[in-house]
Amino acid sequence: MKLLEDCLKSSAGPCFVGLLGEKYGNIRIPGEVESAEFEMILDAAVEAKLETRLLEEWYCRDENAVPPAYYLRPKSEMLKNYQNTMESSSNSMNENKWQDISEEIKKIFKTAVKLLYEKGKMKHSQAKRYLSSAIEDELDFALGKQTPAFLKKCVCYIRKIANIERFVKIPEMGKYMDVVHKAGKFLRDPEAHEKLIKLRDEFIPTIVASSNLRVYTSVTHCDMKLGYSPEVESHYIEGLGKQFYEDMIDIIQATVQQNFDTETDVLYDEVLQHSSLCKTYSTFYEYRCEALNIVHKYVLPRKIGHINPLIIYGGPCTGKTLLLAEAAKKAYSWLQEEMGPDSDPVVVIRFLGSTETSTDLKNILQSICEQLAVNYRCLVQSYPKKIHDLRDLFINLLNESSFHRPLVIIFDALEQLTDSDDGRKLWWLPIHLPRSVRIILSTLPNKHGILQKLRCLIHEESNYIELTARDRKMCSQVLKHQLLRVKRKVTSGQQIYVNEAFSKCTLPMFVNLTFREVRHWRSHKDVDESSLCVTVHESIEQLFWSLENKCGSRLLSRALGYITMSKSGLSEMELEDILALDNSVMYELNERVRESNPLRIPYIYIARLKEGLQGYLIERQVKNVTLLLWANRHLQLIAQKLYLHNEEDLREMHTVMAEYFLGVWSGGRRKPFYSNDQYLSGRPDHGSRGLNKDEKHCVDQAAFDRQAPDQPWVFQCNPLEPDIFFINHRKMTELIHHLTRCGRTDDLLYGVIMNFSWLYTMIRIGQFDKALSDIELAYTYSQEKELKFLASTLRSIKFKVVKYPGSLSAELQQRLLPVVSSLPKLRHLLLECDKDGPKYCSIVPLHSSMDVTYSPERLPLSSSCMHVTEILPTFNPSTIIAALENGSISTWDVETRQLLRQITTAPSVILGMKLTSDEKYLVVATTNNTILVYDNINSCLLSEVEIKGSKHCGIAGDSSFINGFTLSVNHALAWLEASKDVTVIDLLYGWPLYHFHCWYEVTCVQCSPDGVYAFCGQYLNTTTIFHLGSGEKLTTVTSEFSSGFVKFLLILDTAQEMVMVDSEGSLSVWNTEEIAKPQLTDDFDCRREDSEVVGIELSEDQSAILICKALSIELLDTRVWKVAEKFRAKHNERFISAVLSKNGNCIIASMENTSAIFVWRRDTGQCMASLQEISGTIVRLIKSNHHNMLLSLSTSGVLSIWDIDIITAMSNIDKSGKPIQRLVLPARGELIYTLDGSDSVHKWNFSTGFIEAVFKHEGIVENCVLTSSGEIMVTSDDKCSQYVWHTVSGENIFRINGQKISELMITHNDQFVVSLCEQNASRVWRLATGHRVCNILVALQNAFITTANTFVVGMAKNKVLAVSLWTGSITKKFCCDDGASIVDIKLIPDCPDIIVFITSTESVNIWSLTEEVICRRVQLPTNFLKKLEDFEISPNGKLGIITRGDENINVLDLHSGKLRVVHAPGVIWRQRLSPDGRYLVYICCRGEEDDDNGAVSSLIVMRLADGKNIGACSLYKTPTFLALSQRHLNIIIGFDDGSIGTYTVVDRVDAALKIKIATSNSRQIFNNATQVIRPKCHNYSFKVTADCIWRESTEVFARDSPITVTEAEVSEATPTKRHSYCYEKVCSAIDCRHSFASDN
């Protein structure tokens, strides 16, 4: 009944379901009976001549009850082996025995009570307790005294079985009705039936009459022979299940609607959490101590004296929180009693540390300010970002209180404040309060010095209340009152032990724990000094152990462990679900209740747990969910110590919780019962009955559906309205917490951070900053640079996505697509955007040409670069080692800007430093001519070696510094200035091994990668080779090609070659296969310019050498030893450094006196990016050998770390170099052709966005048309030439010279070309042969060819003309009246004979070509066409879309003449109507107020059916052309930098288009490849000589032309052999269009 009461109180939705059939049920055996009543029943039983021995045996008198009572002894005590449920035989035997005993006890009670009732010795209410069944008690309790609003959430299902009495003889019918056995016959129990009728047909109908209780009655008909057979029952259950589901959904939906308003109210949730805690804590307040009276007196208003905050302090478990909760609960009534009923006090309470946001000072102040603003009806426009401004607002809001509306603010546990914003220094706390304000605080006395700080601020002792341990007498009194409330007491003998315990500890919590133990004492049980603990800690442990006996040790330890380790508590259902997923708990449970073999945890265990920890495990409302959590931190610490001390268990439990919130085992997925052997080995009976191989195999294979719920990020109310949803706050709060602690970084990465739904939901609910901090948290755990890039990307689009969350997918795709080849883990997020993004934004970018906005990590090392001697990258990409000239060597974490380690070599100045390849040793050269060897990890000096000169030195050895040093695997090699000797030092022992003596002064030294040989470069281009192990000189070689000195040495171990680079930039290549006799294989002279070599680098695969000179960069191909590429610096510019990217495709360089890094693409020579370094001019570039990272040092001493992967991703974007002026698309196929005002047409691949081919022309290309298959292209340039190209082979098939073309068109059957000229006659000519069909003598503008290929229709001043394609004559025409002119003209695609044109008289005319009449005329408003920008007609001719260069889209209904205006977000630049007429695609400019991080315009798609914008996407470059494809709805935009962007529209999740997205190249996941394979770009050139020259009325073909010179009249004839080549080439391209279409 207690469970039922809890359910009725706490359930938000359905709270009671009654199932009533034909069976009334048995009466219950009472667990406890008052002694007077029990003895009266015993006497009545004797009087009725019943045997009472059983009753006397099973009921025992308990003097601890008030009044004394008899209680039913436990079965485990009375029946031998009852608790040993492992033995199934003894268990069933005991169960049968108990059945017999219970029936006998019921019989005694029933007879005796009836006798007493008949004699009038017992009232009806008393007798009913012994004579009612459980179902009657429960229905009466749940429905009897409830309000109609409550009964709305209850349901009753009544099942009647027709003619059930007929089947009473069937034994199985005993399950469905009450049966008695009389005189050898089975009869329906008349007494039970009468009670059932009364309950079913009287009680329930009475409830229904006065409320909205749902009651369903069904009548089931039995099988004539079998009675209520299994088939009849399953049919009934199926119907019941459907009805039950509908009712539950209905009641839940009604509850959901009520809660929807509070779903996203953060303030409401915060206040609710603290209020629910206050309510819970106040119920546990027991002491009526003096402290509460002092608080009461403080709260009341007074007119004299200063008012300061009141401070309550005391040690742990002294009751501070409970006291403040009680004060908060009563403060309102105290003030109302004092001030009168008209007053309206405001009470604000915060239990610091109890919620996620209640430890941070800024969050606390803001939430209190928000609460005060609401309560005092103050309008706050926006809350300050700065903490000091927020504190000022808090003070101002305090002054809003008055004596009519006094204010009480309570802060519990100040010590829980974090130290952010100096919260613990209490600078924010107002000391002198307004007269109507009271602030009450509590704190521990010795934590963070808070109490000491308060004493400095508030000096009056009367403002402090210390809570100490109470005296023993008061504790005894409290215990007595607590026991009396539950009708218990302690006997005088037991009181001795209670007093003894209270003499050791009198803390309030200890009294409460003692009460919990004492209330279960029975007078006949022995109690001694060990029965009670003497400390709070021990008492809590004893409480947990006593619960282990009730629930099972594994279940209790895991349940309390899960509650303790959760971030904000667990709900009952979550605890039940998580325990069901825990194999160790399920195994223990199966052993305890083997027969029922549960797949879930029976709720009775959760109920026992809650009951046993009532008051300690409390409930709190968080985001409309009731969570279980510990009442204080002491309980949590003990639970942590007992149940969360084992690291392995901890990881396993975090894994179970992470899987639960991920939904791994939801949706019917079966979890294996035994995931490993640890549970088998831990079985109590494992040794006695071992498992054979077959049994073990079965156990391992066993897997069950644990019925875990699905865990989406949001719960959708309606799939058609994705923006109406409830957030899964529990998953949001808990998942990341557990994933990070169980080390499942992949799930963290792909299940959360790279999950679009998570990201969208977080932004949608206003938690953008929280999402960002979670991504940064994940980065600290995984160190995946994709997360770092994602975080910076989100920061850059914050303004846009916070304002329009639906645009998130398109914004992310635009920025991630260019870098996904370099950051492959972002592919997962891209695919997520494709899957879920179209629900909110219908635009899906397929190829993005957006320049990546990238900012490197920066670290200030010194005030100037002059102070920085050396910088070394390390294995860790964010760790660097920097040496300054003052002798300090610092190891920095660049991301956190944290100094990790520091060494000082002062007073010596550092000349240079290097790390060994394993980073074990750090070797430093100093001006004292010493080499210092440090242990890099521990930063301790291992050895110091002095480098001395020799007699061979040109100058005195003592006066010269170390000229350089290098490292091999185990050695350091160093040499002095102008010295011929190299000192070799053993790094392991730290002493010099030997000196290498060279012929000339040493200039550089290089060791072989295996550390065996040393190569010493010298003056006069000489190199000597030594063996490092023995010190032996092997050979000396000299390059006679140059007289300079060896500046660099490169060792190519794969090709066994040595390269000497001299100071003048010349190379000599030596084969070192035979190390003692190197052979000169190549001498390479680079002395073509007066330019010094500033740097050299060997590519990773040793296929190329980069030589950086001051005026140029050269790339040598090591396979052929020739210059492959050369990049020259511009005039007055000098290179200071250059490096290769990891894959060798890009060169990254810095220039003298510039603050930018430049990226060149090797294959095209284009400068793809110029990245600005904001900290100043770059003076040095350092490349990391371990990671694809680049370090740059600026003049201001700031170090920047650049990710080369991201930089080179930018070079993947193809650009033509000039603004795109026109886009031409074939009707079929995946290609795009662009014109950019140059002499080239670029052919692009639609899917990849790469340029596949460039078609060069003699002049600037002005026109371009394609056949429908796209295989033949016709172009014209400004040099009066026309070209016919085969686009696949790139061949210029033929060229026509002679006339300047204004417009080119191809007929729809791809047979003829129309070349319109403004000056001369226009021509129609056959594409296959180049021969003229006819001349058109009239000049046409805005011309087009009709669908039937009959006419060319165009406009000429005040006329619309239709010219025959066969004769060139004007066949149809329309002339404007009254001097009006034609403004624009369009053809209706679905009606090929209907033309729409606009005239200067502002009328839209619909003209029939066949009938030559105006079908309809629509008049536009006056001056409407003054600023006409664009005019589009829908394919069916119903709508016209007009833009006028403003922010409005004008939709004209051509049938009714109505004009509808749709407002756009900005000035419309260009619009296009989709080929199917369903959508309008337009680009509008950004408003000045839109601060969107560089976005210049927006691409928007509007659905014409409802005028709704279904997608928007920012454009970060200036668009120059907009085009739509014929098939699907693909959008192609040309930009001013010569790049293109491609997009597709997915409205209502079109399946075909989704497949298209998934298979596009930009989405492909390449196996083990990080770079998209770029196709080679082909360059095709024009024919130099023309094949045909057009004269005024004829054409002249060249002699060597493939086109035959023929007369006009035979131009239609079959071609001769002389022109068969060209004819066949073009014809094959034209005629294959049908097969081409099928291939595509």
PDB file of C-alpha atoms in Angstrom, residues 61-204:
ATOM      1  CA  ARG A  61       3.939  -9.923  21.250  1.00  0.00           C
ATOM      2  CA  ASP A  62       6.056  -6.797  20.781  1.00  0.00           C
ATOM      3  CA  GLU A  63       6.316  -4.346  23.717  1.00  0.00           C
ATOM      4  CA  ASN A  64       8.165  -1.831  21.526  1.00  0.00           C
ATOM      5  CA  ALA A  65       4.931  -1.056  19.675  1.00  0.00           C
ATOM      6  CA  VAL A  66       2.684   1.730  20.967  1.00  0.00           C
ATOM      7  CA  PRO A  67       0.247   0.336  22.016  1.00  0.00           C
ATOM      8  CA  PRO A  68       1.776  -3.175  22.338  1.00  0.00           C
ATOM      9  CA  ALA A  69       0.974  -5.412  19.349  1.00  0.00           C
ATOM     10  CA  TYR A  70       1.363  -8.899  17.981  1.00  0.00           C
ATOM     11  CA  TYR A  71       3.363  -9.198  14.746  1.00  0.00           C
ATOM     12  CA  LEU A  72       3.618 -12.018  12.222  1.00  0.00           C
ATOM     13  CA  ARG A  73       6.998 -13.700  12.478  1.00  0.00           C
ATOM     14  CA  PRO A  74       9.120 -13.910   9.273  1.00  0.00           C
ATOM     15  CA  LYS A  75       8.808 -17.073   7.212  1.00  0.00           C
ATOM     16  CA  SER A  76      12.599 -17.430   7.173  1.00  0.00           C
ATOM     17  CA  GLU A  77      12.569 -17.679  10.963  1.00  0.00           C
ATOM     18  CA  MET A  78       9.684 -20.134  11.206  1.00  0.00           C
ATOM     19  CA  LEU A  79      10.320 -22.443   8.263  1.00  0.00           C
ATOM     20  CA  LYS A  80      13.608 -24.279   8.221  1.00  0.00           C
ATOM     21  CA  ASN A  81      15.772 -23.573   5.117  1.00  0.00           C
ATOM     22  CA  TYR A  82      13.151 -21.125   3.797  1.00  0.00           C
ATOM     23  CA  GLN A  83      15.771 -18.571   2.821  1.00  0.00           C
ATOM     24  CA  ASN A  84      18.046 -21.072   1.113  1.00  0.00           C
ATOM     25  CA  THR A  85      16.440 -20.605  -2.258  1.00  0.00           C
ATOM     26  CA  MET A  86      19.395 -22.274  -4.002  1.00  0.00           C
ATOM     27  CA  GLU A  87      17.840 -25.641  -3.202  1.00  0.00           C
ATOM     28  CA  SER A  88      14.756 -25.672  -5.371  1.00  0.00           C
ATOM     29  CA  SER A  89      13.311 -28.868  -3.820  1.00  0.00           C
ATOM     30  CA  SER A  90      13.331 -27.521  -0.237  1.00  0.00           C
ATOM     31  CA  ASN A  91      12.035 -24.198  -1.521  1.00  0.00           C
ATOM     32  CA  SER A  92       8.935 -25.697  -3.170  1.00  0.00           C
ATOM     33  CA  MET A  93       8.339 -27.875  -0.098  1.00  0.00           C
ATOM     34  CA  ASN A  94       8.457 -24.816   2.169  1.00  0.00           C
ATOM     35  CA  GLU A  95       6.179 -22.918  -0.202  1.00  0.00           C
ATOM     36  CA  ASN A  96       3.548 -25.664  -0.023  1.00  0.00           C
ATOM     37  CA  LYS A  97       3.862 -25.790   3.745  1.00  0.00           C
ATOM     38  CA  TRP A  98       3.393 -22.011   4.014  1.00  0.00           C
ATOM     39  CA  GLN A  99       0.335 -22.251   1.754  1.00  0.00           C
ATOM     40  CA  ASP A 100      -1.335 -24.658   4.160  1.00  0.00           C
ATOM     41  CA  ILE A 101      -0.427 -22.567   7.207  1.00  0.00           C
ATOM     42  CA  SER A 102      -1.660 -19.310   5.650  1.00  0.00           C
ATOM     43  CA  GLU A 103      -5.010 -20.870   4.685  1.00  0.00           C
ATOM     44  CA  GLU A 104      -5.472 -22.065   8.271  1.00  0.00           C
ATOM     45  CA  ILE A 105      -4.584 -18.603   9.704  1.00  0.00           C
ATOM     46  CA  LYS A 106      -7.031 -16.917   7.279  1.00  0.00           C
ATOM     47  CA  LYS A 107      -9.752 -19.323   8.312  1.00  0.00           C
ATOM     48  CA  ILE A 108      -9.225 -18.512  12.027  1.00  0.00           C
ATOM     49  CA  PHE A 109      -9.265 -14.751  11.417  1.00  0.00           C
ATOM     50  CA  LYS A 110     -12.319 -14.945   9.147  1.00  0.00           C
ATOM     51  CA  THR A 111     -14.413 -17.035  11.575  1.00  0.00           C
ATOM     52  CA  ALA A 112     -13.406 -15.110  14.702  1.00  0.00           C
ATOM     53  CA  VAL A 113     -13.882 -11.637  13.180  1.00  0.00           C
ATOM     54  CA  LYS A 114     -17.308 -12.550  11.771  1.00  0.00           C
ATOM     55  CA  LEU A 115     -18.339 -13.788  15.222  1.00  0.00           C
ATOM     56  CA  LEU A 116     -17.099 -10.581  16.878  1.00  0.00           C
ATOM     57  CA  TYR A 117     -18.832  -8.418  14.263  1.00  0.00           C
ATOM     58  CA  GLU A 118     -22.128 -10.275  14.685  1.00  0.00           C
ATOM     59  CA  LYS A 119     -21.925  -9.771  18.472  1.00  0.00           C
ATOM     60  CA  GLY A 120     -21.220  -6.069  17.991  1.00  0.00           C
ATOM     61  CA  LYS A 121     -17.790  -6.285  19.614  1.00  0.00           C
ATOM     62  CA  MET A 122     -16.040  -5.127  16.435  1.00  0.00           C
ATOM     63  CA  LYS A 123     -16.959  -2.238  14.157  1.00  0.00           C
ATOM     64  CA  HIS A 124     -17.467  -2.617  10.410  1.00  0.00           C
ATOM     65  CA  SER A 125     -14.300  -0.632   9.595  1.00  0.00           C
ATOM     66  CA  GLN A 126     -12.258  -2.912  11.882  1.00  0.00           C
ATOM     67  CA  ALA A 127     -13.803  -6.114  10.536  1.00  0.00           C
ATOM     68  CA  LYS A 128     -13.321  -5.009   6.894  1.00  0.00           C
ATOM     69  CA  ARG A 129      -9.548  -5.051   7.389  1.00  0.00           C
ATOM     70  CA  TYR A 130      -9.712  -8.818   8.026  1.00  0.00           C
ATOM     71  CA  LEU A 131     -12.449  -9.702   5.522  1.00  0.00           C
ATOM     72  CA  SER A 132     -11.500  -7.647   2.380  1.00  0.00           C
ATOM     73  CA  SER A 133      -9.282  -8.859  -0.410  1.00  0.00           C
ATOM     74  CA  ALA A 134      -6.230  -6.902  -1.563  1.00  0.00           C
ATOM     75  CA  ILE A 135      -7.936  -5.722  -4.784  1.00  0.00           C
ATOM     76  CA  GLU A 136     -10.832  -4.126  -2.868  1.00  0.00           C
ATOM     77  CA  ASP A 137      -8.437  -2.361  -0.501  1.00  0.00           C
ATOM     78  CA  GLU A 138      -6.341  -1.065  -3.382  1.00  0.00           C
ATOM     79  CA  LEU A 139      -9.294   0.154  -5.498  1.00  0.00           C
ATOM     80  CA  ASP A 140     -10.787   1.857  -2.447  1.00  0.00           C
ATOM     81  CA  PHE A 141      -7.451   3.477  -1.555  1.00  0.00           C
ATOM     82  CA  ALA A 142      -6.651   4.631  -5.131  1.00  0.00           C
ATOM     83  CA  LEU A 143     -10.114   5.777  -6.281  1.00  0.00           C
ATOM     84  CA  GLY A 144     -12.201   6.290  -3.161  1.00  0.00           C
ATOM     85  CA  LYS A 145     -11.202   9.797  -2.044  1.00  0.00           C
ATOM     86  CA  GLN A 146      -9.650  11.458  -5.102  1.00  0.00           C
ATOM     87  CA  THR A 147     -10.431  14.629  -7.048  1.00  0.00           C
ATOM     88  CA  PRO A 148     -11.927  14.472 -10.585  1.00  0.00           C
ATOM     89  CA  ALA A 149      -8.702  15.980 -11.993  1.00  0.00           C
ATOM     90  CA  PHE A 150      -6.699  13.174 -10.426  1.00  0.00           C
ATOM     91  CA  LEU A 151      -9.105  10.465 -11.615  1.00  0.00           C
ATOM     92  CA  LYS A 152      -8.553  11.670 -15.210  1.00  0.00           C
ATOM     93  CA  LYS A 153      -5.144   9.976 -14.991  1.00  0.00           C
ATOM     94  CA  CYS A 154      -6.574   6.619 -13.818  1.00  0.00           C
ATOM     95  CA  VAL A 155      -7.994   3.749 -15.915  1.00  0.00           C
ATOM     96  CA  CYS A 156     -10.051   0.663 -15.023  1.00  0.00           C
ATOM     97  CA  TYR A 157     -10.531  -2.395 -17.238  1.00  0.00           C
ATOM     98  CA  ILE A 158     -13.357  -4.749 -16.214  1.00  0.00           C
ATOM     99  CA  ARG A 159     -13.603  -8.181 -17.801  1.00  0.00           C
ATOM    100  CA  LYS A 160     -16.782 -10.209 -17.476  1.00  0.00           C
ATOM    101  CA  ILE A 161     -16.936 -13.843 -18.595  1.00  0.00           C
ATOM    102  CA  ALA A 162     -20.368 -14.877 -19.838  1.00  0.00           C
ATOM    103  CA  ASN A 163     -21.929 -17.951 -18.137  1.00  0.00           C
ATOM    104  CA  ILE A 164     -18.771 -18.646 -16.176  1.00  0.00           C
ATOM    105  CA  GLU A 165     -20.661 -20.751 -13.594  1.00  0.00           C
ATOM    106  CA  ARG A 166     -21.188 -23.472 -16.220  1.00  0.00           C
ATOM    107  CA  PHE A 167     -17.467 -24.164 -16.345  1.00  0.00           C
ATOM    108  CA  VAL A 168     -16.781 -24.221 -12.601  1.00  0.00           C
ATOM    109  CA  LYS A 169     -15.950 -27.967 -12.752  1.00  0.00           C
ATOM    110  CA  ILE A 170     -12.966 -27.361 -15.071  1.00  0.00           C
ATOM    111  CA  PRO A 171      -9.906 -27.259 -12.742  1.00  0.00           C
ATOM    112  CA  GLU A 172      -8.179 -24.426 -14.721  1.00  0.00           C
ATOM    113  CA  MET A 173     -11.156 -22.085 -14.080  1.00  0.00           C
ATOM    114  CA  GLY A 174      -9.969 -21.670 -10.480  1.00  0.00           C
ATOM    115  CA  LYS A 175      -7.575 -19.061 -11.861  1.00  0.00           C
ATOM    116  CA  TYR A 176     -10.475 -16.870 -13.067  1.00  0.00           C
ATOM    117  CA  MET A 177     -13.070 -17.114 -10.249  1.00  0.00           C
ATOM    118  CA  ASP A 178     -13.396 -17.910  -6.543  1.00  0.00           C
ATOM    119  CA  VAL A 179     -14.195 -21.638  -6.156  1.00  0.00           C
ATOM    120  CA  VAL A 180     -15.179 -23.546  -2.990  1.00  0.00           C
ATOM    121  CA  HIS A 181     -15.394 -27.289  -2.522  1.00  0.00           C
ATOM    122  CA  LYS A 182     -18.585 -28.377  -0.737  1.00  0.00           C
ATOM    123  CA  ALA A 183     -20.063 -31.855  -0.410  1.00  0.00           C
ATOM    124  CA  GLY A 184     -17.728 -33.213  -3.075  1.00  0.00           C
ATOM    125  CA  LYS A 185     -18.748 -30.504  -5.530  1.00  0.00           C
ATOM    126  CA  PHE A 186     -16.942 -27.456  -6.899  1.00  0.00           C
ATOM    127  CA  LEU A 187     -19.092 -24.328  -6.525  1.00  0.00           C
ATOM    128  CA  ARG A 188     -18.541 -20.595  -7.072  1.00  0.00           C
ATOM    129  CA  ASP A 189     -17.918 -18.948  -3.693  1.00  0.00           C
ATOM    130  CA  PRO A 190     -21.184 -17.005  -3.102  1.00  0.00           C
ATOM    131  CA  GLU A 191     -19.678 -14.708  -0.457  1.00  0.00           C
ATOM    132  CA  ALA A 192     -16.748 -13.675  -2.648  1.00  0.00           C
ATOM    133  CA  HIS A 193     -19.098 -13.244  -5.640  1.00  0.00           C
ATOM    134  CA  GLU A 194     -21.348 -10.948  -3.612  1.00  0.00           C
ATOM    135  CA  LYS A 195     -18.387  -8.777  -2.615  1.00  0.00           C
ATOM    136  CA  LEU A 196     -17.214  -8.705  -6.251  1.00  0.00           C
ATOM    137  CA  ILE A 197     -20.652  -7.564  -7.474  1.00  0.00           C
ATOM    138  CA  LYS A 198     -20.674  -4.829  -4.855  1.00  0.00           C
ATOM    139  CA  LEU A 199     -17.222  -3.648  -5.848  1.00  0.00           C
ATOM    140  CA  ARG A 200     -17.670  -3.935  -9.627  1.00  0.00           C
ATOM    141  CA  ASP A 201     -21.274  -2.920 -10.090  1.00  0.00           C
ATOM    142  CA  GLU A 202     -21.750  -0.412  -7.259  1.00  0.00           C
ATOM    143  CA  PHE A 203     -18.477   1.131  -6.117  1.00  0.00           C
ATOM    144  CA  ILE A 204     -16.852   1.801  -9.542  1.00  0.00           C
TER     145      ILE A 204
END
